[in-house]
Short mmCIF file of C-alpha atoms in Angstrom, two decimals:
data_model
loop_
_atom_site.label_atom_id
_atom_site.label_comp_id
_atom_site.label_asym_id
_atom_site.label_seq_id
_atom_site.Cartn_x
_atom_site.Cartn_y
_atom_site.Cartn_z
CA ILE U 872 -0.30 0.03 -0.07
CA HIS U 873 2.82 2.37 0.55
CA TRP U 874 4.15 1.94 -3.19
CA LEU U 875 0.33 2.75 -4.02
CA MET U 876 0.28 6.08 -2.06
CA LYS U 877 3.34 7.10 -4.00
CA GLN U 878 1.99 6.42 -7.09
CA PRO U 879 2.18 9.39 -9.56
CA ARG U 880 -1.24 10.91 -10.25
CA THR U 881 -2.83 12.78 -13.05
CA SER U 882 -3.93 16.38 -12.57
CA ASP U 883 -7.55 15.00 -11.89
CA GLY U 884 -6.28 12.75 -8.90
CA ASN U 885 -6.19 9.39 -10.76
CA PHE U 886 -3.32 6.85 -10.54
CA ILE U 887 -1.49 7.20 -13.94
CA HIS U 888 -1.49 4.17 -16.07
CA LYS U 889 2.65 3.59 -15.78
CA ALA U 890 5.86 5.73 -15.78
CA VAL U 891 6.14 5.70 -19.53
CA TYR U 892 2.59 6.87 -19.98
CA PRO U 893 2.10 9.87 -17.80
CA ALA U 894 -0.96 11.96 -17.07
CA GLN U 895 -2.81 9.27 -18.85
CA VAL U 896 -5.74 6.95 -17.35
CA TRP U 897 -6.74 3.64 -19.40
CA LEU U 898 -9.93 1.94 -18.53
CA ASP U 899 -7.83 -1.34 -17.98
CA GLY U 900 -5.60 0.32 -15.25
CA LEU U 901 -8.69 0.61 -12.77
CA TYR U 902 -8.41 -3.03 -12.22
CA MET U 903 -4.68 -3.05 -11.52
CA ALA U 904 -5.43 -0.84 -8.23
CA GLN U 905 -8.76 -0.21 -7.20
CA PRO U 906 -10.08 -3.61 -6.02
CA PHE U 907 -6.91 -4.40 -4.03
CA TYR U 908 -6.91 -0.71 -2.71
CA MET U 909 -10.63 -0.89 -1.54
CA GLN U 910 -9.91 -4.38 0.19
CA TYR U 911 -6.80 -2.86 2.12
CA GLU U 912 -8.94 -0.10 3.11
CA THR U 913 -11.81 -2.21 4.37
CA VAL U 914 -9.97 -4.63 6.10
CA PHE U 915 -6.94 -2.78 7.60
CA ASN U 916 -7.06 1.26 6.95
CA LYS U 917 -10.63 1.81 8.80
CA LYS U 918 -12.27 2.98 5.27
CA GLU U 919 -10.08 6.25 5.48
CA ASN U 920 -9.64 6.54 1.85
CA TYR U 921 -12.96 5.16 0.60
CA ASN U 922 -13.50 8.74 -1.05
CA ASP U 923 -10.05 8.60 -3.29
CA ILE U 924 -11.31 5.23 -4.58
CA LEU U 925 -14.45 6.53 -5.48
CA SER U 926 -13.17 9.95 -6.76
CA GLN U 927 -10.99 7.87 -9.41
CA PHE U 928 -14.23 5.94 -10.47
CA ARG U 929 -15.98 9.20 -11.09
CA ASN U 930 -13.18 10.64 -12.71
CA VAL U 931 -13.18 7.94 -15.21
CA ARG U 932 -17.20 8.32 -15.42
CA LYS U 933 -16.86 11.97 -15.99
CA TYR U 934 -14.14 12.16 -18.48
CA MET U 935 -14.26 8.93 -20.43
CA PHE U 936 -18.02 7.95 -21.01
CA ASP U 937 -19.96 8.62 -23.99
CA ASN U 938 -23.51 9.71 -23.35
CA ASN U 939 -24.66 9.04 -26.55
CA LYS U 940 -23.19 5.64 -26.97
CA LYS U 941 -23.26 4.56 -23.54
CA LEU U 942 -19.73 3.15 -23.72
CA TYR U 943 -16.13 3.87 -22.13
CA TYR U 944 -13.28 5.20 -24.32
CA HIS U 945 -10.13 3.21 -23.77
CA GLY U 946 -7.76 5.96 -22.86
CA TYR U 947 -7.71 9.65 -21.56
CA ASP U 948 -4.74 11.75 -21.47
CA SER U 949 -5.37 14.60 -18.97
CA ASP U 950 -2.69 16.89 -20.46
CA LYS U 951 -4.22 16.35 -23.97
CA ILE U 952 -0.98 16.29 -25.67
CA GLN U 953 -0.71 12.62 -26.78
CA SER U 954 -0.66 11.84 -30.45
CA TRP U 955 -3.76 9.60 -30.03
CA ALA U 956 -5.62 12.06 -27.87
CA ASP U 957 -8.31 14.25 -28.98
CA LYS U 958 -6.80 17.84 -28.18
CA LYS U 959 -10.40 19.18 -26.67
CA THR U 960 -11.43 15.98 -24.52
CA GLY U 961 -7.85 14.25 -24.23
CA LEU U 962 -9.65 10.87 -25.20
CA SER U 963 -8.49 8.25 -27.49
CA ALA U 964 -10.88 7.55 -30.60
CA ASN U 965 -12.28 4.36 -30.19
CA PHE U 966 -14.27 1.64 -27.67
CA TRP U 967 -11.87 -1.34 -27.32
CA LEU U 968 -13.93 -4.44 -25.71
CA ARG U 969 -11.04 -5.69 -23.35
CA SER U 970 -10.42 -2.31 -21.69
CA ILE U 971 -14.06 -1.85 -20.98
CA GLY U 972 -14.34 -5.60 -19.92
CA TRP U 973 -11.45 -4.82 -17.29
CA TYR U 974 -13.30 -1.83 -16.03
CA LEU U 975 -16.31 -3.78 -15.50
CA ILE U 976 -14.28 -6.31 -13.28
CA ALA U 977 -12.65 -3.57 -11.65
CA LEU U 978 -16.20 -2.12 -10.66
CA ILE U 979 -17.74 -5.16 -9.42
CA ASP U 980 -14.69 -6.42 -7.38
CA THR U 981 -14.17 -3.20 -5.92
CA ILE U 982 -17.95 -3.34 -4.97
CA ASP U 983 -17.56 -6.74 -3.64
CA ASN U 984 -14.52 -5.48 -1.40
CA MET U 985 -16.58 -2.88 -0.10
CA SER U 986 -18.37 -2.20 3.03
CA GLN U 987 -21.88 -1.55 2.61
CA GLU U 988 -22.05 0.56 5.70
CA MET U 989 -20.65 3.34 3.82
CA TYR U 990 -24.09 2.98 1.83
CA GLU U 991 -23.60 6.41 -0.08
CA HIS U 992 -20.69 5.45 -1.71
CA TYR U 993 -21.62 1.79 -2.22
CA ARG U 994 -24.85 3.07 -3.93
CA GLU U 995 -22.93 5.36 -6.05
CA LEU U 996 -20.33 2.58 -7.08
CA CYS U 997 -23.67 0.12 -8.04
CA ASP U 998 -24.98 2.88 -10.02
CA ILE U 999 -21.84 3.51 -12.12
CA PHE U 1000 -21.82 -0.02 -12.61
CA ARG U 1001 -25.26 -0.55 -13.56
CA GLU U 1002 -25.13 2.03 -16.12
CA ALA U 1003 -21.83 0.67 -17.76
CA ILE U 1004 -23.21 -2.97 -17.78
CA ASP U 1005 -26.28 -1.92 -19.40
CA GLY U 1006 -24.48 0.36 -22.05
CA ILE U 1007 -22.09 -2.62 -23.11
CA LEU U 1008 -25.13 -5.27 -23.34
CA SER U 1009 -26.74 -3.43 -25.80
CA TYR U 1010 -23.99 -4.06 -28.11
CA ARG U 1011 -24.23 -7.49 -27.94
CA ASP U 1012 -23.91 -9.49 -31.08
CA LYS U 1013 -27.54 -11.36 -31.62
CA GLU U 1014 -25.81 -14.06 -33.85
CA SER U 1015 -22.96 -15.12 -31.70
CA GLY U 1016 -24.13 -13.64 -28.18
CA LEU U 1017 -20.58 -12.25 -28.07
CA PHE U 1018 -19.01 -8.77 -28.27
CA TYR U 1019 -16.94 -7.35 -30.82
CA GLN U 1020 -13.20 -5.95 -30.68
CA VAL U 1021 -14.11 -2.35 -31.44
CA VAL U 1022 -17.35 -2.86 -29.82
CA ASP U 1023 -19.54 -0.33 -32.10
CA CYS U 1024 -18.46 -1.25 -35.43
CA HIS U 1025 -20.18 -4.51 -36.37
CA ASP U 1026 -20.35 -3.73 -39.73
CA ASN U 1027 -16.74 -3.70 -40.22
CA LYS U 1028 -15.82 -6.41 -42.23
CA ASP U 1029 -12.64 -6.95 -40.32
CA ASN U 1030 -14.19 -6.70 -37.03
CA TYR U 1031 -14.48 -9.96 -35.04
CA THR U 1032 -16.19 -11.53 -31.71
CA GLU U 1033 -13.33 -11.18 -29.33
CA THR U 1034 -12.72 -13.68 -26.48
CA SER U 1035 -11.25 -12.09 -23.51
CA GLY U 1036 -13.45 -9.16 -23.52
CA SER U 1037 -16.61 -11.50 -23.94
CA ALA U 1038 -15.61 -13.50 -20.83
CA MET U 1039 -14.82 -10.29 -18.52
CA ILE U 1040 -18.32 -9.23 -19.42
CA ALA U 1041 -19.73 -12.76 -18.74
CA TYR U 1042 -17.91 -12.65 -15.23
CA ALA U 1043 -19.09 -9.17 -14.54
CA VAL U 1044 -22.81 -10.05 -15.22
CA MET U 1045 -22.91 -13.18 -13.38
CA LYS U 1046 -21.11 -11.87 -10.23
CA ALA U 1047 -23.35 -8.74 -10.03
CA ALA U 1048 -26.40 -10.68 -10.45
CA ARG U 1049 -25.20 -13.10 -7.77
CA LEU U 1050 -24.29 -10.29 -5.28
CA GLU U 1051 -27.58 -8.68 -6.56
CA VAL U 1052 -25.95 -5.22 -7.29
CA ILE U 1053 -28.04 -6.01 -10.60
CA SER U 1054 -31.43 -7.99 -10.54
CA PHE U 1055 -30.70 -11.46 -10.39
CA GLU U 1056 -33.78 -12.48 -11.82
CA LYS U 1057 -32.96 -10.26 -15.24
CA TYR U 1058 -29.36 -10.91 -15.66
CA ALA U 1059 -28.37 -14.05 -14.18
CA ASP U 1060 -29.37 -16.03 -17.09
CA LEU U 1061 -28.11 -13.50 -19.33
CA GLY U 1062 -24.57 -13.97 -17.92
CA ALA U 1063 -24.54 -17.39 -18.01
CA ASP U 1064 -25.68 -17.45 -21.73
CA ILE U 1065 -23.02 -15.17 -22.56
CA PHE U 1066 -20.47 -17.46 -21.14
CA ASP U 1067 -22.10 -20.54 -22.91
CA CYS U 1068 -21.92 -18.90 -25.94
CA LEU U 1069 -18.25 -18.55 -25.38
CA VAL U 1070 -18.03 -22.37 -25.14
CA LYS U 1071 -19.93 -22.78 -28.26
CA GLU U 1072 -18.07 -20.22 -30.71
CA LYS U 1073 -14.61 -20.11 -29.00
CA LEU U 1074 -13.72 -23.53 -27.78
CA VAL U 1075 -12.51 -25.31 -30.92
CA LYS U 1076 -10.14 -27.59 -32.30
CA SER U 1077 -6.30 -26.61 -33.04
CA GLU U 1078 -5.41 -26.30 -36.33
CA ASP U 1079 -2.07 -28.05 -35.52
CA ASN U 1080 -3.31 -30.89 -33.57
CA ASP U 1081 -6.73 -32.23 -32.24
CA GLU U 1082 -6.57 -30.61 -28.74
CA ILE U 1083 -9.25 -28.06 -27.91
CA CYS U 1084 -8.05 -24.41 -27.72
CA LEU U 1085 -9.53 -21.00 -26.71
CA CYS U 1086 -9.39 -18.88 -29.99
CA ASP U 1087 -9.81 -15.20 -31.21
CA ILE U 1088 -7.94 -13.67 -28.18
CA CYS U 1089 -6.62 -10.23 -28.81
CA LYS U 1090 -2.86 -10.59 -28.06
CA VAL U 1091 -2.53 -7.17 -26.91
CA ALA U 1092 -3.66 -3.25 -27.50
CA GLY U 1093 -2.48 -0.12 -25.86
CA LEU U 1094 -2.17 3.59 -26.70
CA GLY U 1095 1.33 5.11 -27.67
CA PRO U 1096 4.20 5.88 -26.56
CA GLY U 1097 4.41 8.79 -28.86
CA GLU U 1098 3.12 7.73 -32.24
CA GLN U 1099 2.92 4.08 -31.66
CA ARG U 1100 -0.45 2.48 -31.24
CA ASP U 1101 -2.96 5.24 -32.58
CA GLY U 1102 -6.06 3.85 -30.95
CA SER U 1103 -7.91 3.92 -34.58
CA ILE U 1104 -10.05 1.08 -35.59
CA GLY U 1105 -7.66 -0.01 -38.04
CA TYR U 1106 -5.18 -0.22 -35.28
CA TYR U 1107 -7.31 -2.57 -32.81
CA LEU U 1108 -8.24 -4.67 -35.90
CA SER U 1109 -4.31 -5.03 -36.56
CA GLU U 1110 -3.20 -6.39 -33.59
CA PRO U 1111 -2.76 -10.17 -33.62
CA ARG U 1112 -5.37 -12.82 -32.78
CA VAL U 1113 -3.92 -15.74 -30.90
CA SER U 1114 -5.21 -18.87 -29.15
CA ASP U 1115 -4.66 -19.77 -25.41
CA ASP U 1116 -3.30 -16.63 -24.39
CA SER U 1117 -3.36 -15.96 -20.63
CA LYS U 1118 -5.31 -12.40 -21.28
CA GLY U 1119 -8.16 -14.85 -22.47
CA THR U 1120 -7.94 -17.84 -20.63
CA GLY U 1121 -7.73 -16.23 -17.30
CA PRO U 1122 -11.00 -14.27 -17.47
CA PHE U 1123 -12.35 -17.19 -19.06
CA ILE U 1124 -11.62 -19.34 -16.12
CA MET U 1125 -12.92 -16.57 -13.79
CA ALA U 1126 -16.11 -16.45 -15.74
CA TYR U 1127 -16.64 -20.37 -15.48
CA ALA U 1128 -16.09 -19.98 -11.77
CA GLN U 1129 -18.70 -17.32 -11.61
CA LYS U 1130 -21.19 -19.75 -13.50
CA ILE U 1131 -20.47 -22.30 -11.03
CA MET U 1132 -21.33 -20.28 -8.07
CA LEU U 1133 -24.19 -18.89 -9.94
CA ASP U 1134 -25.62 -22.34 -10.82
CA ALA U 1135 -25.28 -22.93 -6.87
CA GLU U 1136 -27.12 -19.99 -5.87
CA LYS U 1137 -30.01 -20.82 -8.12
CA GLN U 1138 -30.29 -24.28 -6.55
CA ASN U 1139 -30.20 -22.49 -3.22
CA ARG U 1140 -32.95 -20.25 -4.31
CA ASN U 1141 -35.40 -23.09 -5.80
#
């Protein structure tokens, strides 16, 4: 925690993504610190820094959420100087699925680690989660039941339904339903169905042998540094699609664990 308290921040008070990305907040970075920060505060620090945690989520909601599309942009440069950043808003240009997935997991895991005694804080974070989950669910592909690498570009011929981000959404929906952050009756089966669609669509026989592999995982994506990785649609679709990468298999296992717990919860309720 001492390291976390020394972490550099943006002018708005958020932890920067890392040293080579100064003044920048990336959605995926929220998962890297906030759930663990919240757990420390709840267990060991008498909830002293709850407001700091909430403030960082508030800033992300304020600066990175598109009210028209109901989606979160991948990155925000508070200095508004990066080549990928809009000079007025500081935002990157597009909606990358896995970054939204990490953000949703960050929210629900932070909520899970939070004391409900701090009711106003708890309710606020739940409201942010509900808005985010309803936003992304409206982009679910009707045919596959999954979500696209560039979320709002279904018609782009090079776009594809991406595994890691879809698994993260399944995890977040099922866990939130189980915790009743969202309606169990409305969302539990929906989250389970997203996971089942992953199993159906993305667990396939390897081209090299007869072993089953988890396919269509975006290997990596980011913004910068410098002129690298410009955040364009073409950029996100140019990154390699791989199988059995840990950034996909990890969330898939996490989602499966949530499905097991969800099934047990359903039995308890019957």
